[in-house]
């Protein structure tokens, strides 16, 4: 496995695979063909179908600026290796200088077709999965945080401090926001409303104040992301609200130190890293179970660490959290990382808390471990109809198109209604 530092990327939302990934590909390509006077970028699969709502074109154009760039949205091509495929071509005075095919594989990471040097994974961790990690920890009498410390460098811990600072800033930005989110959906921001809900109202309706606080934090980060603000991939932009919400909630309610928060980030990152290595964290490849589901597992592990759970309980919490997201589809309405994405972050945060508390109460032999759940998630993701893997052609996205868009809107938004 790679260093966890590569999992936690800092950048602008709203999507790591559709915004950060394409921007990284553009940056790489521009560096190689810096003397070009024109670029042509062709987007395929999920990038072509939902790229406009995810601001994919803006990310590419801004990165390649000021060179003239043509964006082609190829929604017809189906014979592609990866659902997030893009071709870059550079030319000078009408003559083609060169081209590359890139894959945005989730969490802002990219692969370059045919480039073995760039695609090589720099393994840091020798263990490949959760079972191997638990066995090594038993042998050495380590907690999971000791395992991470054994491999990671001082630079990693500095990065985690920056990650936590960005997460807190994203929470503050979201709580300060009001009005509607950018884009055609015109969704009302809810973080501030939830955060300011009065104690009397909550008491009258028998609503747990802690749950509302937790949801407010998740909404805050997700709304910052939806606005194109700076967030951390945890493990992706689309699922970036779950882990920060749990960490801020823990800081408020458990009164844990900054050092413990950083440790929890490391443990959560380990859980996310295992998922990225052995399954996927890309919604276009595995559905929302791969994004919000893994984020929930990471958050459950983080909270488990903070309440002093054992290594096996931490992995059990991650398993329970992910298990109950299996089959979750990725169907963003109009391609925006807003509906149903933001609410899914909030309720995943609550589920993460419940999973951690549940597993802390017992030490039992489980039928399925975290590795089993990941294998199932990957299998399930591959079995999902393509429409349910971040294409906005099925699920809630298609229902919205059918019910809400008039013929006038159809023409304006260039959306096919069936």
Short mmCIF file of C-alpha atoms in Angstrom, two decimals:
data_model
loop_
_atom_site.label_atom_id
_atom_site.label_comp_id
_atom_site.label_asym_id
_atom_site.label_seq_id
_atom_site.Cartn_x
_atom_site.Cartn_y
_atom_site.Cartn_z
CA UNK A 1 0.00 0.00 0.00
CA UNK A 2 1.02 3.57 -0.63
CA UNK A 3 1.53 6.14 2.10
CA UNK A 4 -1.70 7.45 3.60
CA UNK A 5 -0.46 10.92 2.68
CA UNK A 6 -1.56 10.18 -0.90
CA UNK A 7 -5.13 9.48 0.27
CA UNK A 8 -5.68 12.83 1.97
CA UNK A 9 -5.43 15.38 -0.86
CA UNK A 10 -6.21 19.06 -0.34
CA UNK A 11 -7.91 20.96 -3.13
CA UNK A 12 -11.02 22.59 -4.52
CA UNK A 13 -14.31 20.68 -4.81
CA UNK A 14 -16.76 19.57 -5.88
CA UNK A 15 -15.32 16.24 -7.06
CA UNK A 16 -11.95 14.56 -6.61
CA UNK A 17 -12.39 12.22 -9.59
CA UNK A 18 -14.12 14.79 -11.82
CA UNK A 19 -12.34 18.00 -10.75
CA UNK A 20 -9.05 17.24 -9.01
CA UNK A 21 -8.18 14.25 -11.23
CA UNK A 22 -8.73 16.05 -14.56
CA UNK A 23 -6.88 19.10 -13.21
CA UNK A 24 -3.93 16.89 -12.25
CA UNK A 25 -3.97 15.29 -15.70
CA UNK A 26 -4.02 18.72 -17.31
CA UNK A 27 -1.14 19.90 -15.14
CA UNK A 28 0.95 16.87 -16.10
CA UNK A 29 0.14 17.22 -19.80
CA UNK A 30 0.83 20.96 -19.86
CA UNK A 31 4.22 20.37 -18.25
CA UNK A 32 5.13 17.87 -21.00
CA UNK A 33 3.76 19.93 -23.92
CA UNK A 34 4.30 23.42 -22.57
CA UNK A 35 5.16 24.84 -26.02
CA UNK A 36 1.77 23.94 -27.58
CA UNK A 37 -0.54 26.65 -28.89
CA UNK A 38 -3.67 24.48 -28.65
CA UNK A 39 -4.96 21.61 -26.55
CA UNK A 40 -7.86 19.29 -27.25
CA UNK A 41 -9.39 17.29 -24.42
CA UNK A 42 -11.95 14.53 -25.00
CA UNK A 43 -13.94 13.27 -22.03
CA UNK A 44 -15.60 9.86 -21.93
CA UNK A 45 -17.93 7.85 -19.71
CA UNK A 46 -18.88 9.38 -16.38
CA UNK A 47 -16.65 12.40 -17.04
CA UNK A 48 -18.60 13.18 -20.21
CA UNK A 49 -22.02 12.51 -18.69
CA UNK A 50 -21.64 14.43 -15.42
CA UNK A 51 -18.60 16.62 -16.04
CA UNK A 52 -20.55 19.85 -16.50
CA UNK A 53 -22.21 19.55 -13.10
CA UNK A 54 -18.88 18.55 -11.54
CA UNK A 55 -17.07 21.55 -13.16
CA UNK A 56 -14.68 19.22 -14.99
CA UNK A 57 -14.31 21.60 -17.95
CA UNK A 58 -13.60 24.55 -15.67
CA UNK A 59 -10.88 22.62 -13.83
CA UNK A 60 -9.20 21.65 -17.11
CA UNK A 61 -9.53 25.08 -18.74
CA UNK A 62 -8.15 26.88 -15.69
CA UNK A 63 -5.17 24.52 -15.51
CA UNK A 64 -4.35 24.77 -19.23
CA UNK A 65 -4.92 28.53 -19.39
CA UNK A 66 -3.96 30.69 -21.23
CA UNK A 67 -3.51 28.18 -24.07
CA UNK A 68 -6.57 27.75 -26.28
CA UNK A 69 -8.34 24.53 -25.28
CA UNK A 70 -11.21 22.60 -26.90
CA UNK A 71 -13.33 20.33 -24.71
CA UNK A 72 -15.21 17.45 -26.37
CA UNK A 73 -17.92 15.60 -24.44
CA UNK A 74 -18.03 12.10 -25.94
CA UNK A 75 -21.04 10.42 -24.34
CA UNK A 76 -21.41 7.76 -27.06
CA UNK A 77 -18.13 5.87 -26.76
CA UNK A 78 -18.55 2.82 -24.53
CA UNK A 79 -15.43 0.77 -25.31
CA UNK A 80 -13.27 2.42 -22.65
CA UNK A 81 -11.11 0.74 -20.03
CA UNK A 82 -12.21 2.99 -17.16
CA UNK A 83 -15.42 5.05 -16.70
CA UNK A 84 -13.34 8.17 -16.02
CA UNK A 85 -11.31 8.28 -19.23
CA UNK A 86 -9.92 11.40 -20.94
CA UNK A 87 -7.69 12.01 -23.95
CA UNK A 88 -5.37 15.02 -24.15
CA UNK A 89 -3.86 16.20 -27.44
CA UNK A 90 -1.36 19.03 -27.94
CA UNK A 91 -0.66 20.81 -31.21
CA UNK A 92 1.48 23.67 -32.52
CA UNK A 93 0.68 25.55 -35.73
CA UNK A 94 -1.83 22.86 -36.65
CA UNK A 95 0.62 19.97 -36.19
CA UNK A 96 0.00 17.40 -33.46
CA UNK A 97 2.85 17.31 -30.93
CA UNK A 98 1.61 14.39 -28.88
CA UNK A 99 -1.22 12.90 -26.85
CA UNK A 100 -1.97 10.94 -23.68
CA UNK A 101 -4.89 8.98 -22.33
CA UNK A 102 -5.56 9.45 -18.62
CA UNK A 103 -7.79 7.66 -16.14
CA UNK A 104 -9.12 9.46 -13.06
CA UNK A 105 -9.20 6.57 -10.60
CA UNK A 106 -10.69 8.28 -7.54
CA UNK A 107 -9.57 10.61 -4.79
CA UNK A 108 -7.86 12.91 -7.32
CA UNK A 109 -5.36 10.22 -8.39
CA UNK A 110 -4.68 9.59 -12.08
CA UNK A 111 -3.16 6.84 -14.20
CA UNK A 112 -1.55 7.39 -17.60
CA UNK A 113 -2.10 4.69 -20.18
CA UNK A 114 1.16 3.08 -21.24
CA UNK A 115 3.29 5.03 -18.76
CA UNK A 116 4.64 2.35 -16.42
CA UNK A 117 6.78 4.83 -14.50
CA UNK A 118 3.90 7.11 -13.57
CA UNK A 119 1.51 4.23 -12.90
CA UNK A 120 3.86 2.39 -10.57
CA UNK A 121 2.57 2.29 -7.00
CA UNK A 122 5.25 3.25 -4.50
CA UNK A 123 4.53 0.69 -1.80
CA UNK A 124 5.27 1.77 1.73
CA UNK A 125 3.27 -0.73 3.74
CA UNK A 126 4.25 -4.38 3.35
CA UNK A 127 0.90 -5.73 4.53
CA UNK A 128 -1.81 -5.93 1.88
CA UNK A 129 -5.05 -6.11 3.86
CA UNK A 130 -6.71 -5.79 7.24
CA UNK A 131 -6.12 -9.37 8.32
CA UNK A 132 -2.37 -9.13 7.73
CA UNK A 133 -2.25 -5.84 9.63
CA UNK A 134 -4.13 -7.23 12.64
CA UNK A 135 -1.86 -10.29 12.77
CA UNK A 136 1.29 -8.15 12.67
CA UNK A 137 -0.08 -5.91 15.41
CA UNK A 138 -0.81 -8.97 17.57
CA UNK A 139 2.74 -10.22 17.09
CA UNK A 140 4.28 -6.86 18.01
CA UNK A 141 1.64 -5.94 20.60
CA UNK A 142 0.87 -2.76 18.65
CA UNK A 143 -2.20 -0.62 18.47
CA UNK A 144 -3.14 0.45 14.95
CA UNK A 145 -1.64 3.88 15.53
CA UNK A 146 1.68 2.20 16.37
CA UNK A 147 1.47 0.32 13.07
CA UNK A 148 1.04 3.57 11.13
CA UNK A 149 3.86 5.23 13.06
CA UNK A 150 6.13 2.31 12.17
CA UNK A 151 5.87 3.12 8.47
CA UNK A 152 5.07 6.80 8.02
CA UNK A 153 7.63 9.64 8.06
CA UNK A 154 7.68 12.93 9.96
CA UNK A 155 6.39 14.64 6.80
CA UNK A 156 3.21 12.57 7.04
CA UNK A 157 2.34 13.88 10.49
CA UNK A 158 2.91 17.46 9.34
CA UNK A 159 0.54 16.79 6.46
CA UNK A 160 -2.12 15.46 8.84
CA UNK A 161 -1.94 18.68 10.84
CA UNK A 162 -2.56 20.64 7.64
CA UNK A 163 -5.39 18.24 6.74
CA UNK A 164 -7.09 18.84 10.08
CA UNK A 165 -6.72 22.61 9.70
CA UNK A 166 -8.35 22.49 6.25
CA UNK A 167 -11.16 20.30 7.58
CA UNK A 168 -11.88 22.78 10.37
CA UNK A 169 -11.83 25.68 7.92
CA UNK A 170 -14.29 23.83 5.68
CA UNK A 171 -16.63 23.36 8.65
CA UNK A 172 -16.46 27.04 9.54
CA UNK A 173 -17.00 28.11 5.94
CA UNK A 174 -20.03 25.88 5.64
CA UNK A 175 -21.56 27.03 8.92
CA UNK A 176 -21.09 30.66 7.87
CA UNK A 177 -22.79 30.08 4.52
CA UNK A 178 -26.42 30.93 3.80
CA UNK A 179 -28.75 31.13 0.83
CA UNK A 180 -28.59 28.61 -2.00
CA UNK A 181 -25.80 26.48 -3.42
CA UNK A 182 -24.39 27.38 -6.84
CA UNK A 183 -25.84 25.57 -9.85
CA UNK A 184 -29.18 24.89 -11.45
CA UNK A 185 -30.71 22.93 -8.58
CA UNK A 186 -30.82 26.01 -6.32
CA UNK A 187 -30.70 23.89 -3.17
CA UNK A 188 -30.92 25.72 0.15
CA UNK A 189 -27.86 25.51 2.40
CA UNK A 190 -28.79 23.63 5.58
CA UNK A 191 -25.65 23.53 7.76
CA UNK A 192 -26.27 26.86 9.47
CA UNK A 193 -29.96 26.07 10.02
CA UNK A 194 -29.14 22.78 11.71
CA UNK A 195 -26.34 24.29 13.78
CA UNK A 196 -28.59 27.08 15.05
CA UNK A 197 -31.57 24.85 15.86
CA UNK A 198 -32.81 25.89 19.28
CA UNK A 199 -32.65 23.59 22.28
CA UNK A 200 -36.37 24.14 22.91
CA UNK A 201 -37.31 23.02 19.40
CA UNK A 202 -35.15 19.91 19.65
CA UNK A 203 -36.51 19.04 23.10
CA UNK A 204 -40.11 19.51 21.96
CA UNK A 205 -39.55 17.14 19.03
CA UNK A 206 -37.49 14.65 21.07
CA UNK A 207 -34.51 15.11 18.76
CA UNK A 208 -31.01 14.26 20.00
CA UNK A 209 -29.00 17.50 19.95
CA UNK A 210 -25.75 15.60 19.39
CA UNK A 211 -27.07 14.02 16.19
CA UNK A 212 -28.12 17.42 14.87
CA UNK A 213 -24.69 18.86 15.67
CA UNK A 214 -23.01 15.96 13.88
CA UNK A 215 -25.23 16.45 10.83
CA UNK A 216 -24.56 20.19 10.82
CA UNK A 217 -20.82 19.61 10.61
CA UNK A 218 -21.22 17.10 7.77
CA UNK A 219 -23.54 19.44 5.87
CA UNK A 220 -21.07 22.29 6.42
CA UNK A 221 -18.12 20.51 4.80
CA UNK A 222 -20.22 19.06 1.99
CA UNK A 223 -21.73 22.45 1.21
CA UNK A 224 -18.26 23.99 1.15
CA UNK A 225 -17.30 21.27 -1.33
CA UNK A 226 -20.41 21.83 -3.45
CA UNK A 227 -19.48 25.51 -3.65
CA UNK A 228 -16.02 24.72 -5.01
CA UNK A 229 -14.32 25.49 -1.70
CA UNK A 230 -11.14 23.88 -0.39
CA UNK A 231 -11.67 20.45 1.19
CA UNK A 232 -9.81 17.22 1.89
CA UNK A 233 -10.46 13.98 0.02
CA UNK A 234 -11.61 11.62 2.76
CA UNK A 235 -11.49 9.48 0.74
CA UNK A 236 -13.04 11.67 -2.01
CA UNK A 237 -14.54 15.14 -2.36
CA UNK A 238 -18.02 13.69 -2.75
CA UNK A 239 -17.67 11.99 0.65
CA UNK A 240 -15.55 14.68 2.31
CA UNK A 241 -18.08 15.63 5.00
CA UNK A 242 -18.26 12.42 7.01
CA UNK A 243 -14.84 12.19 8.67
CA UNK A 244 -14.42 15.91 9.55
CA UNK A 245 -17.89 15.84 11.14
CA UNK A 246 -16.96 12.90 13.38
CA UNK A 247 -13.64 14.49 14.36
CA UNK A 248 -15.14 17.89 15.20
CA UNK A 249 -18.00 16.20 17.06
CA UNK A 250 -15.45 14.17 19.05
CA UNK A 251 -13.49 17.29 19.89
CA UNK A 252 -16.67 18.92 21.19
CA UNK A 253 -18.15 16.01 23.12
CA UNK A 254 -15.18 13.87 24.16
CA UNK A 255 -12.85 16.84 24.75
CA UNK A 256 -10.00 14.97 23.07
CA UNK A 257 -6.67 16.64 22.38
CA UNK A 258 -5.38 17.80 19.00
CA UNK A 259 -2.84 14.97 19.11
CA UNK A 260 -5.62 12.38 19.50
CA UNK A 261 -7.47 13.92 16.55
CA UNK A 262 -4.34 13.56 14.42
CA UNK A 263 -4.03 9.94 15.53
CA UNK A 264 -7.68 9.32 14.61
CA UNK A 265 -7.00 10.80 11.17
CA UNK A 266 -4.14 8.34 10.74
CA UNK A 267 -6.25 5.34 11.75
CA UNK A 268 -9.09 6.47 9.48
CA UNK A 269 -6.60 6.92 6.66
CA UNK A 270 -5.38 3.36 7.13
CA UNK A 271 -8.94 2.05 6.71
CA UNK A 272 -9.42 4.18 3.59
CA UNK A 273 -6.05 3.10 2.22
CA UNK A 274 -6.97 -0.57 2.49
CA UNK A 275 -10.19 0.14 0.58
CA UNK A 276 -8.36 2.07 -2.12
CA UNK A 277 -5.79 -0.72 -2.51
CA UNK A 278 -8.09 -3.74 -2.53
CA UNK A 279 -11.34 -2.33 -3.91
CA UNK A 280 -12.12 1.21 -5.12
CA UNK A 281 -13.03 4.64 -3.80
CA UNK A 282 -14.39 5.96 -7.11
CA UNK A 283 -18.15 6.40 -7.49
CA UNK A 284 -17.83 5.95 -11.26
CA UNK A 285 -16.35 2.51 -10.63
CA UNK A 286 -18.16 1.26 -7.53
CA UNK A 287 -21.14 3.51 -6.86
CA UNK A 288 -21.63 5.68 -3.79
CA UNK A 289 -20.81 2.70 -1.54
CA UNK A 290 -17.21 3.24 -2.62
CA UNK A 291 -17.26 6.90 -1.58
CA UNK A 292 -19.70 7.58 1.25
CA UNK A 293 -19.54 3.93 2.35
CA UNK A 294 -15.76 3.99 2.72
CA UNK A 295 -15.93 7.45 4.32
CA UNK A 296 -18.34 6.02 6.89
CA UNK A 297 -15.94 3.15 7.58
CA UNK A 298 -13.08 5.60 8.02
CA UNK A 299 -15.11 7.77 10.40
CA UNK A 300 -16.25 4.75 12.43
CA UNK A 301 -12.62 3.67 12.81
CA UNK A 302 -11.58 7.17 13.85
CA UNK A 303 -14.24 7.41 16.55
CA UNK A 304 -13.47 3.87 17.72
CA UNK A 305 -9.84 4.86 18.21
CA UNK A 306 -10.87 7.96 20.16
CA UNK A 307 -13.04 5.98 22.59
CA UNK A 308 -10.29 3.45 23.20
CA UNK A 309 -11.57 0.45 21.24
CA UNK A 310 -9.26 -2.46 20.47
CA UNK A 311 -7.75 -3.13 17.05
CA UNK A 312 -10.34 -5.79 16.25
CA UNK A 313 -13.18 -3.54 17.40
CA UNK A 314 -11.91 -0.73 15.19
CA UNK A 315 -11.94 -3.02 12.18
CA UNK A 316 -15.36 -4.35 13.21
CA UNK A 317 -16.70 -0.79 13.36
CA UNK A 318 -15.35 -0.11 9.86
CA UNK A 319 -16.92 -3.37 8.64
CA UNK A 320 -20.35 -2.59 10.11
CA UNK A 321 -20.26 0.94 8.71
CA UNK A 322 -19.38 -0.20 5.20
CA UNK A 323 -21.57 -3.31 5.25
CA UNK A 324 -24.68 -1.20 5.64
CA UNK A 325 -23.78 0.92 2.63
CA UNK A 326 -23.37 -2.04 0.27
CA UNK A 327 -25.27 -1.49 -2.96
CA UNK A 328 -25.54 2.29 -2.51
CA UNK A 329 -25.79 3.84 -5.95
CA UNK A 330 -24.15 7.01 -7.25
CA UNK A 331 -26.85 9.03 -9.02
CA UNK A 332 -26.11 12.76 -8.64
CA UNK A 333 -28.97 14.89 -9.91
CA UNK A 334 -27.90 16.92 -12.96
CA UNK A 335 -24.34 15.79 -12.23
CA UNK A 336 -23.98 18.06 -9.20
CA UNK A 337 -22.35 16.81 -5.99
CA UNK A 338 -25.37 18.07 -4.08
CA UNK A 339 -28.40 15.81 -4.20
CA UNK A 340 -28.46 13.18 -2.79
CA UNK A 341 -24.74 13.44 -1.98
CA UNK A 342 -24.82 16.03 0.81
CA UNK A 343 -27.52 14.32 2.86
CA UNK A 344 -25.74 10.99 2.43
CA UNK A 345 -22.65 12.50 4.07
CA UNK A 346 -24.71 13.66 7.05
CA UNK A 347 -26.47 10.38 7.67
CA UNK A 348 -23.27 8.40 7.12
CA UNK A 349 -21.71 10.40 9.95
CA UNK A 350 -24.50 9.28 12.28
CA UNK A 351 -24.12 5.70 11.08
CA UNK A 352 -20.37 5.85 11.73
CA UNK A 353 -21.00 6.97 15.31
CA UNK A 354 -23.51 4.18 15.83
CA UNK A 355 -21.17 1.56 14.33
CA UNK A 356 -18.32 2.60 16.62
CA UNK A 357 -20.50 2.63 19.73
CA UNK A 358 -22.11 -0.70 18.85
CA UNK A 359 -18.85 -2.56 18.34
CA UNK A 360 -17.29 -1.02 21.46
CA UNK A 361 -19.87 -2.84 23.58
CA UNK A 362 -18.89 -6.32 22.50
CA UNK A 363 -15.97 -8.50 21.54
CA UNK A 364 -17.41 -11.25 19.41
CA UNK A 365 -16.35 -13.45 16.56
CA UNK A 366 -17.77 -11.96 13.35
CA UNK A 367 -18.89 -13.78 10.22
CA UNK A 368 -17.24 -11.29 7.88
CA UNK A 369 -14.17 -9.12 8.38
CA UNK A 370 -13.33 -5.80 6.71
CA UNK A 371 -11.52 -7.52 3.84
CA UNK A 372 -14.64 -9.59 3.12
CA UNK A 373 -16.82 -6.48 3.03
CA UNK A 374 -14.40 -4.76 0.65
CA UNK A 375 -14.40 -7.76 -1.68
CA UNK A 376 -18.19 -7.71 -1.65
CA UNK A 377 -18.27 -3.97 -2.29
CA UNK A 378 -16.03 -4.31 -5.32
CA UNK A 379 -18.09 -7.20 -6.67
CA UNK A 380 -21.31 -5.27 -6.08
CA UNK A 381 -19.94 -2.15 -7.75
CA UNK A 382 -18.98 -4.07 -10.86
CA UNK A 383 -22.44 -5.64 -10.97
CA UNK A 384 -24.24 -2.28 -10.78
CA UNK A 385 -25.81 -1.06 -13.97
CA UNK A 386 -23.61 1.68 -15.45
CA UNK A 387 -26.42 4.18 -14.90
CA UNK A 388 -25.91 3.84 -11.15
CA UNK A 389 -22.19 4.60 -11.28
CA UNK A 390 -21.99 8.41 -11.45
CA UNK A 391 -23.52 8.90 -14.89
CA UNK A 392 -26.73 10.70 -13.82
CA UNK A 393 -28.68 8.50 -16.24
CA UNK A 394 -30.54 6.38 -13.67
CA UNK A 395 -31.88 6.44 -10.14
CA UNK A 396 -32.81 9.72 -8.52
CA UNK A 397 -31.16 11.64 -11.33
CA UNK A 398 -33.46 10.14 -13.97
CA UNK A 399 -36.52 10.53 -11.73
CA UNK A 400 -35.70 14.22 -11.36
CA UNK A 401 -35.42 14.60 -15.12
CA UNK A 402 -38.78 12.95 -15.67
CA UNK A 403 -40.72 14.72 -12.94
CA UNK A 404 -39.19 18.15 -12.63
CA UNK A 405 -37.94 19.25 -16.03
CA UNK A 406 -40.39 20.80 -18.46
CA UNK A 407 -39.85 20.79 -22.22
CA UNK A 408 -38.48 24.32 -21.91
CA UNK A 409 -35.91 23.19 -19.35
CA UNK A 410 -35.09 20.19 -21.49
CA UNK A 411 -33.92 22.46 -24.27
CA UNK A 412 -32.16 24.87 -21.93
CA UNK A 413 -30.23 22.18 -20.02
CA UNK A 414 -29.70 19.87 -23.00
CA UNK A 415 -31.09 16.91 -21.07
CA UNK A 416 -32.88 14.00 -22.72
CA UNK A 417 -36.15 13.07 -21.05
CA UNK A 418 -37.47 9.56 -21.63
#
